PDB file of C-alpha atoms in Angstrom:
ATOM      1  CA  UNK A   1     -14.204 -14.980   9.115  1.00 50.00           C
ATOM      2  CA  UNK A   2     -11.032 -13.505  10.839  1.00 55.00           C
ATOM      3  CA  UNK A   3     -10.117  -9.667  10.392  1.00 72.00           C
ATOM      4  CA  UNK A   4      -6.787  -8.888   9.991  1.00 82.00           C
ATOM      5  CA  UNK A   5      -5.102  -6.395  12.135  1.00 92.00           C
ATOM      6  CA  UNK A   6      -2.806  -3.694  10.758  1.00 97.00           C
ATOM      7  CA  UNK A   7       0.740  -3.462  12.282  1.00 98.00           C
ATOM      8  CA  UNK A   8       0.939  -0.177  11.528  1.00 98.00           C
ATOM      9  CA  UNK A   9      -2.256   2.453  11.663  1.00 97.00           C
ATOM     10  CA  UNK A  10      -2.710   5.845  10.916  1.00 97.00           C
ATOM     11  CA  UNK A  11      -5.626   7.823  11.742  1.00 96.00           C
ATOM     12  CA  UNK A  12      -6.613  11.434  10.492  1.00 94.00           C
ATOM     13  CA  UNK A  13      -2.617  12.586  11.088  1.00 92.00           C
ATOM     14  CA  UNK A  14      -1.596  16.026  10.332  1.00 94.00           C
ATOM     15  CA  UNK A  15       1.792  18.099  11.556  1.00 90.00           C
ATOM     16  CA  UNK A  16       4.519  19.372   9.883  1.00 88.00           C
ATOM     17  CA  UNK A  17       7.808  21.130  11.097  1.00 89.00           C
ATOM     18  CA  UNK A  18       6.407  24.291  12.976  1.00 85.00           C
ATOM     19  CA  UNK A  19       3.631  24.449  15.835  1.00 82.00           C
ATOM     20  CA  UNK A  20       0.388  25.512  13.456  1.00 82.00           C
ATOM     21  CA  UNK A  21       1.649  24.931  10.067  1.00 87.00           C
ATOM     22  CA  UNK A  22       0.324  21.877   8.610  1.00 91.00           C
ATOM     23  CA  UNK A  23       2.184  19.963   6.034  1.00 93.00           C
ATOM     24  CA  UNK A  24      -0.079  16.998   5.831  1.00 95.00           C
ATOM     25  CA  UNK A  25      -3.585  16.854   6.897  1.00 94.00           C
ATOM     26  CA  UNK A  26      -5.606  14.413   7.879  1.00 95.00           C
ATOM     27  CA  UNK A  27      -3.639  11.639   6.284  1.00 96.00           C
ATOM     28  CA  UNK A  28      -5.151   8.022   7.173  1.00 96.00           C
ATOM     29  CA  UNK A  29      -3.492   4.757   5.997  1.00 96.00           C
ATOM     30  CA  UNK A  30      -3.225   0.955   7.247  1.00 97.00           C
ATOM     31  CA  UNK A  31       0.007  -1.282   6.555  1.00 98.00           C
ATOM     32  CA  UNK A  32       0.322  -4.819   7.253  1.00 97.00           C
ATOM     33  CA  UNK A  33       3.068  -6.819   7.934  1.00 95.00           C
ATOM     34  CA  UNK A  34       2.622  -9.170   5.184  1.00 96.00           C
ATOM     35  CA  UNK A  35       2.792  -5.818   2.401  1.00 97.00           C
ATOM     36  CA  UNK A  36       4.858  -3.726   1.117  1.00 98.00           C
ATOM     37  CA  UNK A  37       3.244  -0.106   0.898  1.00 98.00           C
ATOM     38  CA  UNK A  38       5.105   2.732  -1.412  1.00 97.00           C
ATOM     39  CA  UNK A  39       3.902   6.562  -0.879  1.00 97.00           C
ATOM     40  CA  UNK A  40       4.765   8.298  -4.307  1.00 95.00           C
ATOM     41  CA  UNK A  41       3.911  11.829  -5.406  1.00 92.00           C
ATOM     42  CA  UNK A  42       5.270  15.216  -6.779  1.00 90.00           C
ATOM     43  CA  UNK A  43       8.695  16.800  -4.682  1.00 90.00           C
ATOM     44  CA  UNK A  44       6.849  18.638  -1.679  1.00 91.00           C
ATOM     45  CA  UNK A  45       3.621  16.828  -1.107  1.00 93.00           C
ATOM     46  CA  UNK A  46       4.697  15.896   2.101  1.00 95.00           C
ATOM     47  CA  UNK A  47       5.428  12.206   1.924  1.00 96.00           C
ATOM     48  CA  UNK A  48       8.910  12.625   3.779  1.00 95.00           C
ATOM     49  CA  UNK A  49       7.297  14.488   6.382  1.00 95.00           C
ATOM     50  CA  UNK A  50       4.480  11.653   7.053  1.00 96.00           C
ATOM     51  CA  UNK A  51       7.452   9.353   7.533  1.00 96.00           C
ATOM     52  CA  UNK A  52       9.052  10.924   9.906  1.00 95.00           C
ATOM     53  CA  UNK A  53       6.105  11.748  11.653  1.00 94.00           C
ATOM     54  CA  UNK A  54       5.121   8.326  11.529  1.00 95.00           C
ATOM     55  CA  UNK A  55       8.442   7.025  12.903  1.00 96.00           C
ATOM     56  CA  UNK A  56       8.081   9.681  15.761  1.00 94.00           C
ATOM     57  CA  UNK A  57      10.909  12.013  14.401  1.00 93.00           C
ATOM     58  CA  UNK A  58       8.491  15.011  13.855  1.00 90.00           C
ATOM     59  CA  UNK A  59       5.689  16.364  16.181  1.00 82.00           C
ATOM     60  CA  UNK A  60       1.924  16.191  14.429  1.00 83.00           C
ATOM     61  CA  UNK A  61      -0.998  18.464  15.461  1.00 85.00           C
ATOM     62  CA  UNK A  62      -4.006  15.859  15.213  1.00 91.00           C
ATOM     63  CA  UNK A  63      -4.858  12.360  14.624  1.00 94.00           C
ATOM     64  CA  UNK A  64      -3.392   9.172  16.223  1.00 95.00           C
ATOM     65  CA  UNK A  65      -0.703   6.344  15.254  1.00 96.00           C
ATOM     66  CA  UNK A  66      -1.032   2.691  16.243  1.00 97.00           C
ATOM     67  CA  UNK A  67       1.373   0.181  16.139  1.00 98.00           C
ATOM     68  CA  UNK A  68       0.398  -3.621  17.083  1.00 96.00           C
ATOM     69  CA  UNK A  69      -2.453  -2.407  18.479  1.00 95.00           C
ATOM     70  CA  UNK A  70      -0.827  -0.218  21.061  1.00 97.00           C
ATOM     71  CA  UNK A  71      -1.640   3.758  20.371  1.00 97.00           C
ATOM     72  CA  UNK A  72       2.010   5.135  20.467  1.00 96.00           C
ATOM     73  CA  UNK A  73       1.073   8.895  19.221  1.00 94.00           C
ATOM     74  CA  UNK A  74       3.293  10.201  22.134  1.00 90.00           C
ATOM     75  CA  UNK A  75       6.035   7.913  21.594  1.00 95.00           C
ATOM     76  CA  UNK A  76       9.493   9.270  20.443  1.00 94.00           C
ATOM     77  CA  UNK A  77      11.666   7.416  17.954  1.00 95.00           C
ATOM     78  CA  UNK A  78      14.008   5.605  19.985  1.00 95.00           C
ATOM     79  CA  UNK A  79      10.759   4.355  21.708  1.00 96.00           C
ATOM     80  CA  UNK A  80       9.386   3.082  18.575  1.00 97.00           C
ATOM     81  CA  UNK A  81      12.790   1.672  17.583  1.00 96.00           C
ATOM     82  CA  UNK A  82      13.006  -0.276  20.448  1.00 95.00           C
ATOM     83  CA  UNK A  83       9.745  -1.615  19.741  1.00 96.00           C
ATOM     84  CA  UNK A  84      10.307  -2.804  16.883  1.00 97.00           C
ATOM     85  CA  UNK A  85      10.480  -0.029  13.788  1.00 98.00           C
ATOM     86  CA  UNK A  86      13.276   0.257  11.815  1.00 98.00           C
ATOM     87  CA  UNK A  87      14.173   3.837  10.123  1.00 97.00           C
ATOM     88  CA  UNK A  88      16.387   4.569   7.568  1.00 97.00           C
ATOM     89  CA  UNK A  89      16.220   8.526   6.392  1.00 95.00           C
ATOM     90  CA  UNK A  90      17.528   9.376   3.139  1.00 92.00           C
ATOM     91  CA  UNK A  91      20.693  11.429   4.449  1.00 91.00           C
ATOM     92  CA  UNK A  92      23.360  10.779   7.057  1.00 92.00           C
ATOM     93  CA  UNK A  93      21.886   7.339   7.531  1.00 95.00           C
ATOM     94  CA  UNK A  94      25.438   5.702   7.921  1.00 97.00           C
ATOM     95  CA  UNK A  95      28.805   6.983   9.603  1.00 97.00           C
ATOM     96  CA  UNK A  96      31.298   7.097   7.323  1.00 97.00           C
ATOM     97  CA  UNK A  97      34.374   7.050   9.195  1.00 97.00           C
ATOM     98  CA  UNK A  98      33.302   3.584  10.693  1.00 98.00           C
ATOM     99  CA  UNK A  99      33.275   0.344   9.162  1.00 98.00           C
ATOM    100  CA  UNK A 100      30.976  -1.919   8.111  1.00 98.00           C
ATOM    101  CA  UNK A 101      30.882  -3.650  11.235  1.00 98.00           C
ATOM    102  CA  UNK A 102      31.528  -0.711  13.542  1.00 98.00           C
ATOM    103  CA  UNK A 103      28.082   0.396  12.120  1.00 98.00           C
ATOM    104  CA  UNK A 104      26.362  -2.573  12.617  1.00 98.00           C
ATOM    105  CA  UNK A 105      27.132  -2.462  16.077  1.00 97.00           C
ATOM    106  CA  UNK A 106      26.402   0.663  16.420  1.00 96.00           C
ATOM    107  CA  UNK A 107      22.789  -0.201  14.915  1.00 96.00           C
ATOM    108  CA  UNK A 108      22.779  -3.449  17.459  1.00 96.00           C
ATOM    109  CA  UNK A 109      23.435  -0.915  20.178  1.00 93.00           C
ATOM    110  CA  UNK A 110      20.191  -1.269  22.154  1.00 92.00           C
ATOM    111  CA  UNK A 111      20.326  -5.576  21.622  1.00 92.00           C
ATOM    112  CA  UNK A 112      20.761  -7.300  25.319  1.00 87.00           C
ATOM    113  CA  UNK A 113      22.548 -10.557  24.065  1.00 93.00           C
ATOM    114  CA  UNK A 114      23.520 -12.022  20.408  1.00 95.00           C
ATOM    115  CA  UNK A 115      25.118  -8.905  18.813  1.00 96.00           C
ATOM    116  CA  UNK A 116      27.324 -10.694  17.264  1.00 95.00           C
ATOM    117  CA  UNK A 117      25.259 -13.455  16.192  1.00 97.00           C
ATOM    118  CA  UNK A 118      22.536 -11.071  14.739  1.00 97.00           C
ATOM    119  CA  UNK A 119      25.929  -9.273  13.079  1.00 97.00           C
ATOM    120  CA  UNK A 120      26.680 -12.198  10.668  1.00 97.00           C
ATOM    121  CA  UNK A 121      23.211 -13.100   9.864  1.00 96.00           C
ATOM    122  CA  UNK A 122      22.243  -9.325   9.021  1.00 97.00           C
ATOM    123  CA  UNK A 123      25.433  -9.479   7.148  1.00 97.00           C
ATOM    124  CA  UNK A 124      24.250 -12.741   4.951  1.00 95.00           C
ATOM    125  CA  UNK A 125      21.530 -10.869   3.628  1.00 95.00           C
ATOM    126  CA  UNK A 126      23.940  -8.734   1.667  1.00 96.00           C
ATOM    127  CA  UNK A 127      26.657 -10.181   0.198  1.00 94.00           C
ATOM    128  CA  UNK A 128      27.964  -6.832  -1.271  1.00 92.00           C
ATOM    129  CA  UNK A 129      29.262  -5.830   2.626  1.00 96.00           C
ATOM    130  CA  UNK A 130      29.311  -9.335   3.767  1.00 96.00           C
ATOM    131  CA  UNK A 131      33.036 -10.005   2.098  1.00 94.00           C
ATOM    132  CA  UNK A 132      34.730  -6.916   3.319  1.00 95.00           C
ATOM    133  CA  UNK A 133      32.956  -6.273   7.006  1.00 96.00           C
ATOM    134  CA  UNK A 134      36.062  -3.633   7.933  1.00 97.00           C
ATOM    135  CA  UNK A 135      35.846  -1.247   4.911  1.00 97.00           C
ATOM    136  CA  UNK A 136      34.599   2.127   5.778  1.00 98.00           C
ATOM    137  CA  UNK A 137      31.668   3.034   4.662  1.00 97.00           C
ATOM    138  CA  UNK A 138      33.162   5.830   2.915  1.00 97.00           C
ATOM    139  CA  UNK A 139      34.588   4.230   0.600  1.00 97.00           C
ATOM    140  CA  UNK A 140      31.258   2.155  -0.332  1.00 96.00           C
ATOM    141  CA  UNK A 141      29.330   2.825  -3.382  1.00 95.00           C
ATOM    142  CA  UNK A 142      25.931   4.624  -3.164  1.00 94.00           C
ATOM    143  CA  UNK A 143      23.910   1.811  -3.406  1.00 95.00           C
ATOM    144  CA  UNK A 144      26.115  -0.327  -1.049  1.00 96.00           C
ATOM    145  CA  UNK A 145      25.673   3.045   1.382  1.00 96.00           C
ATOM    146  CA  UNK A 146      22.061   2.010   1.636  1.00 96.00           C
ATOM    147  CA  UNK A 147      22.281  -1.226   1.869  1.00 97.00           C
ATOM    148  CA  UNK A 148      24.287  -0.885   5.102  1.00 98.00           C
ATOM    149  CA  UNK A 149      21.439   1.754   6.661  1.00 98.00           C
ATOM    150  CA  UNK A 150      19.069  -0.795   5.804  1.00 98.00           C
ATOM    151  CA  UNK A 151      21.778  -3.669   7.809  1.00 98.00           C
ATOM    152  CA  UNK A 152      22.051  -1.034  10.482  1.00 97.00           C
ATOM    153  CA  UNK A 153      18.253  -1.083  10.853  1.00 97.00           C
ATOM    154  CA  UNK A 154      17.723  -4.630  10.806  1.00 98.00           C
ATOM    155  CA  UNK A 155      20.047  -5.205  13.760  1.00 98.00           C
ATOM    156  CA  UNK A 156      17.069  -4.548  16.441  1.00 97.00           C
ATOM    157  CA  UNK A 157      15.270  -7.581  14.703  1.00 97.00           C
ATOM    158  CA  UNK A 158      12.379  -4.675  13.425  1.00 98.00           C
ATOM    159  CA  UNK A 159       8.964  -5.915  11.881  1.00 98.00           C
ATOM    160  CA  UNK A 160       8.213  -2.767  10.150  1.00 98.00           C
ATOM    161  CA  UNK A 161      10.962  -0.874   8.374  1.00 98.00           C
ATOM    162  CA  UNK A 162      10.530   2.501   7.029  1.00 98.00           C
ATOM    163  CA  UNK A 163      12.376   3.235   4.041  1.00 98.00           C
ATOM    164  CA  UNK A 164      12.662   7.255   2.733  1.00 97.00           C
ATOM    165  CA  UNK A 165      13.849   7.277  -0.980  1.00 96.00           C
ATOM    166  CA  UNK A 166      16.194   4.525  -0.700  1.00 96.00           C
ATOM    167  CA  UNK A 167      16.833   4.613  -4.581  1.00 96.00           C
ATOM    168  CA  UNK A 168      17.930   8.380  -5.088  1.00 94.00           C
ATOM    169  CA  UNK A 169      20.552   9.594  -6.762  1.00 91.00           C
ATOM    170  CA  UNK A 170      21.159   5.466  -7.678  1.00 94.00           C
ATOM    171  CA  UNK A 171      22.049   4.389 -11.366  1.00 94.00           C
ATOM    172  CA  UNK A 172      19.116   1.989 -12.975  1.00 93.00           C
ATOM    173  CA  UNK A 173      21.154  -0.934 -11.962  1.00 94.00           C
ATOM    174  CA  UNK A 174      21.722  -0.141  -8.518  1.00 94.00           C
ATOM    175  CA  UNK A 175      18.119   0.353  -7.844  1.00 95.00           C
ATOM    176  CA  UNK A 176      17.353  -2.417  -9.170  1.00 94.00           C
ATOM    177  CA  UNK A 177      19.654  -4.427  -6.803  1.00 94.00           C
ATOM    178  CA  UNK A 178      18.591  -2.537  -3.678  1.00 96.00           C
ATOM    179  CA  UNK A 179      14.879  -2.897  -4.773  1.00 96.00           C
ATOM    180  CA  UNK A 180      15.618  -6.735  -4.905  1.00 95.00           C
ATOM    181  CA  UNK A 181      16.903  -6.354  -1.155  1.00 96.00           C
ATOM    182  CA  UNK A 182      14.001  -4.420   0.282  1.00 97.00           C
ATOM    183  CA  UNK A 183      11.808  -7.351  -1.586  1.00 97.00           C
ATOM    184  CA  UNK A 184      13.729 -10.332   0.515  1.00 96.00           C
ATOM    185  CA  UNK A 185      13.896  -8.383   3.766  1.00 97.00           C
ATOM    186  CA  UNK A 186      10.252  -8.600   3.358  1.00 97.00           C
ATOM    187  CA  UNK A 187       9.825 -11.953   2.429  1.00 96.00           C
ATOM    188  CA  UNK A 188      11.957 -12.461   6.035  1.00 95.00           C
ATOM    189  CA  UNK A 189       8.751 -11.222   7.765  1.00 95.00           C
ATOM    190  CA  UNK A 190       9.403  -7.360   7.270  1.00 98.00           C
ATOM    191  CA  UNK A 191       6.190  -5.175   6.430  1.00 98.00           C
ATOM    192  CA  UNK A 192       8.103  -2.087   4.388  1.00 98.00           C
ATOM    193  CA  UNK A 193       6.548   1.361   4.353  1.00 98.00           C
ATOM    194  CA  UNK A 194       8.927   3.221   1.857  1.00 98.00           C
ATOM    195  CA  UNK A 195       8.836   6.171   0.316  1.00 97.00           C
ATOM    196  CA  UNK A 196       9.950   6.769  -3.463  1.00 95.00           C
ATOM    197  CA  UNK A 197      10.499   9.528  -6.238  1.00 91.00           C
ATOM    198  CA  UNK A 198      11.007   6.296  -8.627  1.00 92.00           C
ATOM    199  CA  UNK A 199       7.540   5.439  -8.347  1.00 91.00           C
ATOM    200  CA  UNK A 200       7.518   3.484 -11.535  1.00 92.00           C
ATOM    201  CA  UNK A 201      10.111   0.860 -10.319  1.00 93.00           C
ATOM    202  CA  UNK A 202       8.668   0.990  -6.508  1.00 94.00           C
ATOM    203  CA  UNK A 203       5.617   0.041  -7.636  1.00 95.00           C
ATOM    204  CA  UNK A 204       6.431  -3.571  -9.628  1.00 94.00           C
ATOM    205  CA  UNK A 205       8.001  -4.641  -6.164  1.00 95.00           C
ATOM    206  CA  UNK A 206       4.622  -3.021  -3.778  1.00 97.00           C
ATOM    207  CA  UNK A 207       1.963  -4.522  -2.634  1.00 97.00           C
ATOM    208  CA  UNK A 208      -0.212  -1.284  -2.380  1.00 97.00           C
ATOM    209  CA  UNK A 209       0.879   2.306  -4.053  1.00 96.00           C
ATOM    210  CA  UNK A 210      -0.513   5.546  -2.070  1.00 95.00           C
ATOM    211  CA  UNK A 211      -0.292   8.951  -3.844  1.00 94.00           C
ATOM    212  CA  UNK A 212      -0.549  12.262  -1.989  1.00 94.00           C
ATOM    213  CA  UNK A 213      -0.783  15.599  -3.005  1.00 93.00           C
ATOM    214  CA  UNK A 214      -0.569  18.748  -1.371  1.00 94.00           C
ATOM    215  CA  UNK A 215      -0.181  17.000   2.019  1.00 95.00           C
ATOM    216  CA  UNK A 216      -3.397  14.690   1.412  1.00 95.00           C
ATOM    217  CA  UNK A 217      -3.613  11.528   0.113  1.00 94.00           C
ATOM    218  CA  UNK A 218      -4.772  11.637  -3.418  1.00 92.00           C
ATOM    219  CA  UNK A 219      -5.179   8.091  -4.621  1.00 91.00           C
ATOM    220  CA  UNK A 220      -4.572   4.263  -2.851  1.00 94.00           C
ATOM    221  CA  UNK A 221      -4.800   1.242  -4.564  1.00 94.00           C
ATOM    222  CA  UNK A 222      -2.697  -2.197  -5.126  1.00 95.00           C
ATOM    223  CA  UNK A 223       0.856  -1.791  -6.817  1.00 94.00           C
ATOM    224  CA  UNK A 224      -0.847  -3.295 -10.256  1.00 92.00           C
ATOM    225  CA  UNK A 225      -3.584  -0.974 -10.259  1.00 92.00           C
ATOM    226  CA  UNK A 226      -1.664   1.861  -9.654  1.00 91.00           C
ATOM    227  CA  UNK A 227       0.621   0.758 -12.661  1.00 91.00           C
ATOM    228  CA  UNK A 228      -1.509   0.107 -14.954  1.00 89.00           C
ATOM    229  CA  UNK A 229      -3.851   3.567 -14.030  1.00 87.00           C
ATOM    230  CA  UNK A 230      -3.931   5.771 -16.882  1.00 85.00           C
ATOM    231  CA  UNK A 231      -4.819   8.537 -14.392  1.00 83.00           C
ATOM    232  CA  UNK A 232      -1.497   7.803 -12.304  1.00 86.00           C
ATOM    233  CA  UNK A 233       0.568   6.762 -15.181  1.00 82.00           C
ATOM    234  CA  UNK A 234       0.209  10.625 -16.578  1.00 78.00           C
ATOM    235  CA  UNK A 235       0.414  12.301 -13.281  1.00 73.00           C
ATOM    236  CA  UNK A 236       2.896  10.411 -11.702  1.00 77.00           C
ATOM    237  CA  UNK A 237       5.398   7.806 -13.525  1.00 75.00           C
ATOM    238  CA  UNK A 238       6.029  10.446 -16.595  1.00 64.00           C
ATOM    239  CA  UNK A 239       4.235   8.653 -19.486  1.00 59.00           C
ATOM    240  CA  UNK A 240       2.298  10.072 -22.033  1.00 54.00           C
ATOM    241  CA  UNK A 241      -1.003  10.350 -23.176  1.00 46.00           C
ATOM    242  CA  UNK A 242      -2.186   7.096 -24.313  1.00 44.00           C
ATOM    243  CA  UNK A 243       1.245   5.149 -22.997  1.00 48.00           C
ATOM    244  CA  UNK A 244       0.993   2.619 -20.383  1.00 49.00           C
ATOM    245  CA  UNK A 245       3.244   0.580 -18.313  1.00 46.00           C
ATOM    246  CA  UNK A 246       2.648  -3.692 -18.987  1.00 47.00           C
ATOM    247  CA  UNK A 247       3.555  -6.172 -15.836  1.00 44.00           C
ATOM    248  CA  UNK A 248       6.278  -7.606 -18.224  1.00 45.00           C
ATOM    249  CA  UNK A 249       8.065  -4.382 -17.986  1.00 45.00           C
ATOM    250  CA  UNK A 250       8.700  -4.913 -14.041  1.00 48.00           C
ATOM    251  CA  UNK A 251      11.148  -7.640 -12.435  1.00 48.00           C
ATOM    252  CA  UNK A 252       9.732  -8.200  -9.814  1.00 51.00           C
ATOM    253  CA  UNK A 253       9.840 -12.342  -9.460  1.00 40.00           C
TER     254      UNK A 253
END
């Protein structure tokens, strides 16, 4: 029987912003490039902060991070870019006085050869930018913003790419769209860590759900177990006593 090996592993991980003041403790977790894995949980318990520890953007106190099989706890963002992590923060993710395609390049920076190759297939994953490559982003919609960090990000060919609340501040049809996207960059051979505050939605599209609290994590499980947990359903995805959420309900397909 063959063991799978995580792409990405996280072992007993604590840090925060400031030497000695722990936002997360001793947070363990395993993704696999064949998953999707969504971190929900109440505003401040830390799930932004694991990313960008994870990603190498923050300094942690304890524990260790592996990625295919290499320990790369010491390594620095552009180090884990270049390796083969995508990023896309929530904020300032695109520059809005550039283009569409001045930003891809910009992402494709670091690429030796086929930048413009990998331009027009990155750009045939979303048609939205695709038909207009020299708008400027400013002038994009908020969804279409994040589709273009998420382009950006896939110009270094990544095989993990970390997502922080890619659906915020988006109407219920825009997330919907860019939860559809996030679904076929995976299908490409993506694993997706991303982290959501519309947990609910998130969830239909995820492989595995992980809840922290506090700086801890609280609760793991698959994406159906988590939405169909009464205990999660209260706590988490705002339903009611006695209300639960059906499989129908998602779109996942």
């Amino acid at each position: 029987m063959t063991t799978r090996s995580p792409l990405l592993r996280v072992e007993q991980f604590s840090g925060g912003y400031v030497e000695g003041i722990e936002i997360i403790h001793d947070v363990e977790l395993d993704l696999f490039r064949d998953e999707i894995l969504t971190i929900i949980g109440p505003n401040g318990a830390g799930k932004s902060t694991l990313l960008k520890a994870i990603v190498g953007a923050l300094p942690f106190e304890r524990g260790r991070r592996f990625f295919g099989g290499e320990n790369v706890s010491g390594w620095s963002t552009p180090r884990m870019i270049a390796s083969g992590v995508g990023y896309v923060p929530q904020i300032d993710n695109v520059f809005t006085s550039m283009s569409i395609r001045e930003n891809l390049e910009m992402g494709g920076y670091m690429r030796k050869d086929g930048l413009r190759e990998r331009i027009g297939e990155v750009l045939a994953m979303f048609p939205d930018l695709e038909s207009r490559p020299g708008e400027r982003a400013s002038r994009l919609s908020g969804g279409q913003r994040q589709m273009l960090a998420m382009a950006r990000a896939l110009m270094l060919d990544p095989v993990m790419l970390c997502l922080d609340e890619p659906t915020a501040a988006l109407s219920p049809a825009a997330r919907g769209e860019l939860l559809s996207r996030i679904y076929q960059i995976h299908m490409s051979g993506v694993g997706i860590l991303m982290v959501e505050q519309n947990a609910t939605e998130a969830l239909v599209w995820s492989d595995r759900g992980l809840v922290m609290v506090d700086g801890e994590k609280a609760i793991e499980g698959s994406g159906r177990e988590m939405l169909t947990s009464p205990e999660v359903g209260r706590a988490f995805l705002g339903q009611d006593e006695g209300e639960g959420f059906t499989l129908e309900e998602g779109s996942r397909q």
